[in-house]
PDB file of C-alpha atoms and ligand atoms in Angstrom:
ATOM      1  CA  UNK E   1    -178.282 -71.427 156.394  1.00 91.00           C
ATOM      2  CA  UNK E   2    -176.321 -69.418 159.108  1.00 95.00           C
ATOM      3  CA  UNK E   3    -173.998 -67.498 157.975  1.00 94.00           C
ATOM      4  CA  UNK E   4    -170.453 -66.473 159.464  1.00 96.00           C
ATOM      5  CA  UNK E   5    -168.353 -63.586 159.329  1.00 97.00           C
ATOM      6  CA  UNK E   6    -164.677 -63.711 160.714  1.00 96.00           C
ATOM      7  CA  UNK E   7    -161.351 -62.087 160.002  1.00 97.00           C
ATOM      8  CA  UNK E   8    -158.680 -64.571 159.620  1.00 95.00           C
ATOM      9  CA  UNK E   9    -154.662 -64.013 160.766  1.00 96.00           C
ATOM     10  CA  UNK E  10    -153.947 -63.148 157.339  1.00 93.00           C
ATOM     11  CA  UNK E  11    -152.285 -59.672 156.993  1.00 97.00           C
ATOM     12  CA  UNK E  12    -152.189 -60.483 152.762  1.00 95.00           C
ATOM     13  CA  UNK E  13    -150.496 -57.276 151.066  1.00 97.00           C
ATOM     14  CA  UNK E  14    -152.495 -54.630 153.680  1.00 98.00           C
ATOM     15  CA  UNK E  15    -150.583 -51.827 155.612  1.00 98.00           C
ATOM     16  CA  UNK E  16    -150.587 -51.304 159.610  1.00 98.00           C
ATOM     17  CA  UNK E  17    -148.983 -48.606 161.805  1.00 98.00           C
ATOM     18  CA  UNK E  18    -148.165 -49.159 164.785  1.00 98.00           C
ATOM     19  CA  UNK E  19    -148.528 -45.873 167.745  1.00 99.00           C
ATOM     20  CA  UNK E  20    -145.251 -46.608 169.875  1.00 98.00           C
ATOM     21  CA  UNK E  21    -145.023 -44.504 173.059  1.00 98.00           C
ATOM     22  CA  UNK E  22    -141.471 -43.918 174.440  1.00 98.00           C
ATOM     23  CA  UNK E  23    -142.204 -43.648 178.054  1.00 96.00           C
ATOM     24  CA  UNK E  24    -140.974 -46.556 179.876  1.00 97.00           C
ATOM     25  CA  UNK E  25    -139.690 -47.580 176.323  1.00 98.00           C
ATOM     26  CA  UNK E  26    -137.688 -50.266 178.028  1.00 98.00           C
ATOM     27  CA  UNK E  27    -141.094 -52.109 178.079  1.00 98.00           C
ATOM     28  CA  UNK E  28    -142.674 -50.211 174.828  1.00 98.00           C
ATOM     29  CA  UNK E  29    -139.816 -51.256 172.579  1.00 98.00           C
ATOM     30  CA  UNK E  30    -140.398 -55.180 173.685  1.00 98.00           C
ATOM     31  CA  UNK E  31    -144.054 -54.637 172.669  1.00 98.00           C
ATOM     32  CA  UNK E  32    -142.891 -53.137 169.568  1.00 98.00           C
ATOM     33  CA  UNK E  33    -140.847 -55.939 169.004  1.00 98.00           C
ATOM     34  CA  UNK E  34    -143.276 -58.630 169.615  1.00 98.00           C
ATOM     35  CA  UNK E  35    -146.018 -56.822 167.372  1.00 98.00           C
ATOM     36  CA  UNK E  36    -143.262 -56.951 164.657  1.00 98.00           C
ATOM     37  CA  UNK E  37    -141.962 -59.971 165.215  1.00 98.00           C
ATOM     38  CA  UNK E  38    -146.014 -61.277 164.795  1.00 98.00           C
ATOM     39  CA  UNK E  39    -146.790 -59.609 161.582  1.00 98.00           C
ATOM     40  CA  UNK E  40    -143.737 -61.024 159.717  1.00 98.00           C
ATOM     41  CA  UNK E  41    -144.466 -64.461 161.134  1.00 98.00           C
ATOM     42  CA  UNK E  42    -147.444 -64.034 159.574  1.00 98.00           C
ATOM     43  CA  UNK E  43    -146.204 -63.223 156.294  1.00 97.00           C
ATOM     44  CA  UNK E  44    -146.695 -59.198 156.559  1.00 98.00           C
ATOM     45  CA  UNK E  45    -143.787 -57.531 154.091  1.00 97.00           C
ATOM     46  CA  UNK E  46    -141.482 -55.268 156.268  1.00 97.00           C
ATOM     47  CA  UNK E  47    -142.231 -52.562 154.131  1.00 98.00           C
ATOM     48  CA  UNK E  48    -145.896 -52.928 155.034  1.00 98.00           C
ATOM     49  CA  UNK E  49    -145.727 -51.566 158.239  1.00 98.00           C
ATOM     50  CA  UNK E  50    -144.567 -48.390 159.620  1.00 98.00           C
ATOM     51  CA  UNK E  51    -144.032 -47.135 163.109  1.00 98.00           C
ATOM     52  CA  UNK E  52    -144.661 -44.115 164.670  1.00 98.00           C
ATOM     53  CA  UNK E  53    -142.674 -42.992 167.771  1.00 98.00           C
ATOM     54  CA  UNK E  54    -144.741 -40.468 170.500  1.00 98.00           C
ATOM     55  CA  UNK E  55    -143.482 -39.119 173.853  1.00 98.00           C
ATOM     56  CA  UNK E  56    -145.991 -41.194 175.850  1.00 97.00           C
ATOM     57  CA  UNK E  57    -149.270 -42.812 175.767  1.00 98.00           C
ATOM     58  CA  UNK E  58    -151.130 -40.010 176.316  1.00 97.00           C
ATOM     59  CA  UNK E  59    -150.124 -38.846 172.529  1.00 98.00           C
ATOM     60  CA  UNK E  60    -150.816 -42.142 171.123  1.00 98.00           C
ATOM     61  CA  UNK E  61    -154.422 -41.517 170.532  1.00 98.00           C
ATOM     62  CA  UNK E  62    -154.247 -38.318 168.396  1.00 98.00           C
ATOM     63  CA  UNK E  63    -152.061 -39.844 166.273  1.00 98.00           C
ATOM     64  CA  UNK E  64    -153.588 -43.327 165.800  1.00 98.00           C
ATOM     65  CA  UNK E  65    -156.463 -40.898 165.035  1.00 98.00           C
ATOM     66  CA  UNK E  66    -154.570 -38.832 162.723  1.00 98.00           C
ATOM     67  CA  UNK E  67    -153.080 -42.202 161.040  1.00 98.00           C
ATOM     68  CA  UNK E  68    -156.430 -44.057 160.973  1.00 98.00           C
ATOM     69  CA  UNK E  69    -158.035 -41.278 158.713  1.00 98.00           C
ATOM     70  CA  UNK E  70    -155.295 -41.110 156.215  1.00 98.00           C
ATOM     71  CA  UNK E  71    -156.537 -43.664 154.532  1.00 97.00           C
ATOM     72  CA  UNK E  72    -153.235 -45.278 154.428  1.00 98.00           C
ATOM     73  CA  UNK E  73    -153.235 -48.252 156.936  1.00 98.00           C
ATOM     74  CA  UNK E  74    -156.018 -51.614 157.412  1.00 98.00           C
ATOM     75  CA  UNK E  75    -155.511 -51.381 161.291  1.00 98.00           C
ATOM     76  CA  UNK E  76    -153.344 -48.653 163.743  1.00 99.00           C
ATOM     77  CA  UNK E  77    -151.674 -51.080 166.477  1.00 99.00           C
ATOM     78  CA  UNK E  78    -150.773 -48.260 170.014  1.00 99.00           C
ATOM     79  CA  UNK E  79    -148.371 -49.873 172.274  1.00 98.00           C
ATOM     80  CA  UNK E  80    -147.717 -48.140 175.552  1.00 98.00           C
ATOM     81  CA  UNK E  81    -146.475 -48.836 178.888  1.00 97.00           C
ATOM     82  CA  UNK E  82    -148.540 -46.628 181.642  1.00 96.00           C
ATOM     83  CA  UNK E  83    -147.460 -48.215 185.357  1.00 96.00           C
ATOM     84  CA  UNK E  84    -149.134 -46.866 188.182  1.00 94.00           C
ATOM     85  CA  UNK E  85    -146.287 -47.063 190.684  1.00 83.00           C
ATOM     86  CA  UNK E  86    -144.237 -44.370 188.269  1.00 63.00           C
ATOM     87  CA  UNK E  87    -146.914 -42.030 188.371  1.00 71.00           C
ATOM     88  CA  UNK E  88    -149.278 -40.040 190.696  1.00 75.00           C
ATOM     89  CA  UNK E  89    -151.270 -39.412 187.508  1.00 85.00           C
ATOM     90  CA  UNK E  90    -151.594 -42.856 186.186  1.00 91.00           C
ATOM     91  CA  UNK E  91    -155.379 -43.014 186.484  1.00 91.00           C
ATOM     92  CA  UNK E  92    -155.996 -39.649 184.009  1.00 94.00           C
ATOM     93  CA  UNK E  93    -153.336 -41.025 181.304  1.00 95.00           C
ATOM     94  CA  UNK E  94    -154.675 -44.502 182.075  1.00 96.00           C
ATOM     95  CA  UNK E  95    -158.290 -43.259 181.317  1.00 96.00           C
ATOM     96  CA  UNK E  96    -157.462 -40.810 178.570  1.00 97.00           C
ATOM     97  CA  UNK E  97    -155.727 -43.423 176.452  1.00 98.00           C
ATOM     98  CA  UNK E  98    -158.245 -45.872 176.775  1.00 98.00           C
ATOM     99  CA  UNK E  99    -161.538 -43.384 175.838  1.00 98.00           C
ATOM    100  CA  UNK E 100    -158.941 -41.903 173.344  1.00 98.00           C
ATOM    101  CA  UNK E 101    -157.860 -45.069 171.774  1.00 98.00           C
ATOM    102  CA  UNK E 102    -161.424 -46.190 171.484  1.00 98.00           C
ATOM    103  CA  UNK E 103    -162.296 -42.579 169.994  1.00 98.00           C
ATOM    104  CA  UNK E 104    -159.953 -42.791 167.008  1.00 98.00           C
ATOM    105  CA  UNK E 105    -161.630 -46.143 165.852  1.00 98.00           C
ATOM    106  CA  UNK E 106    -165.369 -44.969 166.270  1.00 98.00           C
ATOM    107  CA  UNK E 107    -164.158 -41.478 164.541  1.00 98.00           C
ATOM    108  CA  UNK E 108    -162.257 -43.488 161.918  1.00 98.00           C
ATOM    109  CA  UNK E 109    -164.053 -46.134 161.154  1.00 98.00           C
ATOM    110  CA  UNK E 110    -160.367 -48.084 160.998  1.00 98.00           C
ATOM    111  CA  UNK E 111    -159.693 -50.861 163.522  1.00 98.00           C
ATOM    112  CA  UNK E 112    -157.388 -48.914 166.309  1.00 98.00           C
ATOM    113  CA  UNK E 113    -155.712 -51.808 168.208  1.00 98.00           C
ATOM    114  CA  UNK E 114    -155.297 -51.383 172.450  1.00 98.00           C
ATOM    115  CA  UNK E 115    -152.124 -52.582 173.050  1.00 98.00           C
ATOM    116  CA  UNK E 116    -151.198 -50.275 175.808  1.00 98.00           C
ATOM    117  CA  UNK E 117    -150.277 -51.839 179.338  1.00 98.00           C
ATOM    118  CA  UNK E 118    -151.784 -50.444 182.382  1.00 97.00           C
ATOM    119  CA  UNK E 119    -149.868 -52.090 185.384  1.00 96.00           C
ATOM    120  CA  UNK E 120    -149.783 -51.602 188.892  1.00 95.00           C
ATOM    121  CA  UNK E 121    -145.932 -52.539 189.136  1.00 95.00           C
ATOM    122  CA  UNK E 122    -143.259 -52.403 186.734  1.00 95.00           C
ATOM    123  CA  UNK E 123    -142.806 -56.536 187.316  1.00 96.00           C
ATOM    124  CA  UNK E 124    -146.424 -57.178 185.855  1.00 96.00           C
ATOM    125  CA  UNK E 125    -145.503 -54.694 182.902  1.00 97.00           C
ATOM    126  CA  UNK E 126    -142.842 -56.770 182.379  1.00 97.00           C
ATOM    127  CA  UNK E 127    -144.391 -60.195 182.794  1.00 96.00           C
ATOM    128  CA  UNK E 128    -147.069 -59.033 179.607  1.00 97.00           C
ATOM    129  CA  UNK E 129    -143.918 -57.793 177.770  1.00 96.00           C
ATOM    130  CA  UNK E 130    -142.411 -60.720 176.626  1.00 92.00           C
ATOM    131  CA  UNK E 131    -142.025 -63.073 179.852  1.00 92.00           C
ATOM    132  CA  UNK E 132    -144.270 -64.946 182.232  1.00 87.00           C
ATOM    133  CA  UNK E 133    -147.590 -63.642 181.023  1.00 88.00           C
ATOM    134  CA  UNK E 134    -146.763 -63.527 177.234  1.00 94.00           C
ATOM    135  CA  UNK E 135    -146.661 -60.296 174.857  1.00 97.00           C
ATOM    136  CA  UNK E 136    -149.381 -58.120 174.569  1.00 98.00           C
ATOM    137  CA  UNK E 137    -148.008 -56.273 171.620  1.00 98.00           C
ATOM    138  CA  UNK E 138    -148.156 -59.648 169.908  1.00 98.00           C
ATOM    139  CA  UNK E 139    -151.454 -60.144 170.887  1.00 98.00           C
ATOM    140  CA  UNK E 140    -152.444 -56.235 169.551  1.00 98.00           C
ATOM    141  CA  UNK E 141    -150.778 -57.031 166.034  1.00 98.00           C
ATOM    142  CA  UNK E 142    -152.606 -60.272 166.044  1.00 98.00           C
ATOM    143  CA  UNK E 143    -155.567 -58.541 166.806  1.00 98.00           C
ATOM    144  CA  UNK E 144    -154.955 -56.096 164.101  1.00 98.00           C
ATOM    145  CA  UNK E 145    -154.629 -58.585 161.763  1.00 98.00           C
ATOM    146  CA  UNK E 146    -157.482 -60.284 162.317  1.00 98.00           C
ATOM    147  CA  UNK E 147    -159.750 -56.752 162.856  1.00 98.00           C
ATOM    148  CA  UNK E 148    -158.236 -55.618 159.385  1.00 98.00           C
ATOM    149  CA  UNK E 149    -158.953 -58.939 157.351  1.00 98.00           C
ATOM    150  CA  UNK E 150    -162.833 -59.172 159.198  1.00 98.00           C
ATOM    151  CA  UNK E 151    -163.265 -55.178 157.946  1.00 98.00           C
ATOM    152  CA  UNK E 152    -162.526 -56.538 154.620  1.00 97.00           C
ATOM    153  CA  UNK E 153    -164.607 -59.540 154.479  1.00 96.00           C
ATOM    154  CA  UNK E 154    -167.584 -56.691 156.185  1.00 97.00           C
ATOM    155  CA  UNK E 155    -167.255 -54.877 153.104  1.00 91.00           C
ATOM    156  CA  UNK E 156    -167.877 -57.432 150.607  1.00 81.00           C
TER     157      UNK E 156
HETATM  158  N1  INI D 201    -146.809 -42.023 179.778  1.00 75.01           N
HETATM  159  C1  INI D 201    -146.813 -43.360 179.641  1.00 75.01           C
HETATM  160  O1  INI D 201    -146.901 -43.871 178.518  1.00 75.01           O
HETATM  161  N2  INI D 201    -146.727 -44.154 180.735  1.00 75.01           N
HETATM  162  C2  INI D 201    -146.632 -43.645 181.994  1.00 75.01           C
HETATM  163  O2  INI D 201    -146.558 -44.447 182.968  1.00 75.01           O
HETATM  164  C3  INI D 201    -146.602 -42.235 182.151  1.00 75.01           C
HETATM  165  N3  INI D 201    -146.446 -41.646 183.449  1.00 75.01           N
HETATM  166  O3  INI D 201    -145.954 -42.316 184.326  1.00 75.01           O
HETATM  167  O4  INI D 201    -146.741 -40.496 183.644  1.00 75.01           O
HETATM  168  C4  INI D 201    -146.708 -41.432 180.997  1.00 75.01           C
HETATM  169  N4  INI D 201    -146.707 -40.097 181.110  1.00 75.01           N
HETATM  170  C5  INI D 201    -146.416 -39.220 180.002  1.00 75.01           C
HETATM  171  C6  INI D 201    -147.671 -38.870 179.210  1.00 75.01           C
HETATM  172  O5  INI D 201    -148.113 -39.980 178.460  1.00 75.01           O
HETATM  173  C7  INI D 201    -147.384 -37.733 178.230  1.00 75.01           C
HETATM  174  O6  INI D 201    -146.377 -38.134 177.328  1.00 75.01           O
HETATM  175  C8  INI D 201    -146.929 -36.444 178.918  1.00 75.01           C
HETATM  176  O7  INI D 201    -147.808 -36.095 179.961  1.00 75.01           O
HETATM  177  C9  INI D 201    -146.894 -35.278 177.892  1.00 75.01           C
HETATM  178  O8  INI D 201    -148.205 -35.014 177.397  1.00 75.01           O
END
């Protein structure tokens, strides 16, 4: 018979971080607060979860890296905010995060979570942060969830 392997939306007694860059943080701390408000409406204990504050999203990586390989968390969520009208450099942060982000998983072997906003405009970064186009840091701790709880059921 086939068999099936998925991670349901149940965070059970496992412990995330969440990577929270503080550039733009007028859009980072609404991620933030969607992410959070996602794991406890899942059931995640406050105490479960612990964020880590980083000068922009081109930190985020070596620390989801560094927090990934402590052994400590089931999933690293990274929230950022990186609009391209705010910067001339957007496209090297833009890129760095993204290989970086992707780096600290594969180097890990811990679900790292991409919950960083690229944006041409600072109205689209807000439309994903909470208003017309929903939250993405929801989506990144739902994602976590369901990475963390699929890792487990992988190593069974
Ligand atoms: N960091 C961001 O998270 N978003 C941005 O849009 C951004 N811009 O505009 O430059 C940004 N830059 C800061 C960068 O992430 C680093 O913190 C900084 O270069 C120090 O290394």
């Amino acid at each position: 018979m086939r068999k099936e392997i998925i991670g349901n939306l149940n965070p059970g007694d496992r412990r995330f971080a969440l990577v929270v860059g503080r550039f733009n943080d007028f859009i980072t701390r609404r991620l933030e607060e969607g992410a959070l408000d996602c794991f406890a409406r899942h059931g995640a204990p406050e105490g479960n979860i612990t964020v880590v504050r980083v000068p922009g999203s081109f930190e985020i990586p070596l620390t989801a890296a560094k927090l990934a390989r402590s052994g400590g968390y089931a999933a690293v969520v990274c929230l950022g905010a990186i609009i391209r009208g705010s910067t001339p450099h957007f496209d090297l942060v833009a890129a760095e995060a993204a290989k970086g982000v992707a780096q600290a998983g594969f180097s890990s072997g811990v679900p790292v979570i991409f919950g960083i906003l690229t944006t041409d405009t600072i109205e689209q970064a807000v439309e994903r942060a909470g208003t017309k186009a929903g939250n993405r840091g929801w989506d990144a701790a739902m994602s976590a969830m369901e990475m963390a709880d699929l890792f487990a059921a992988l190593e069974q």
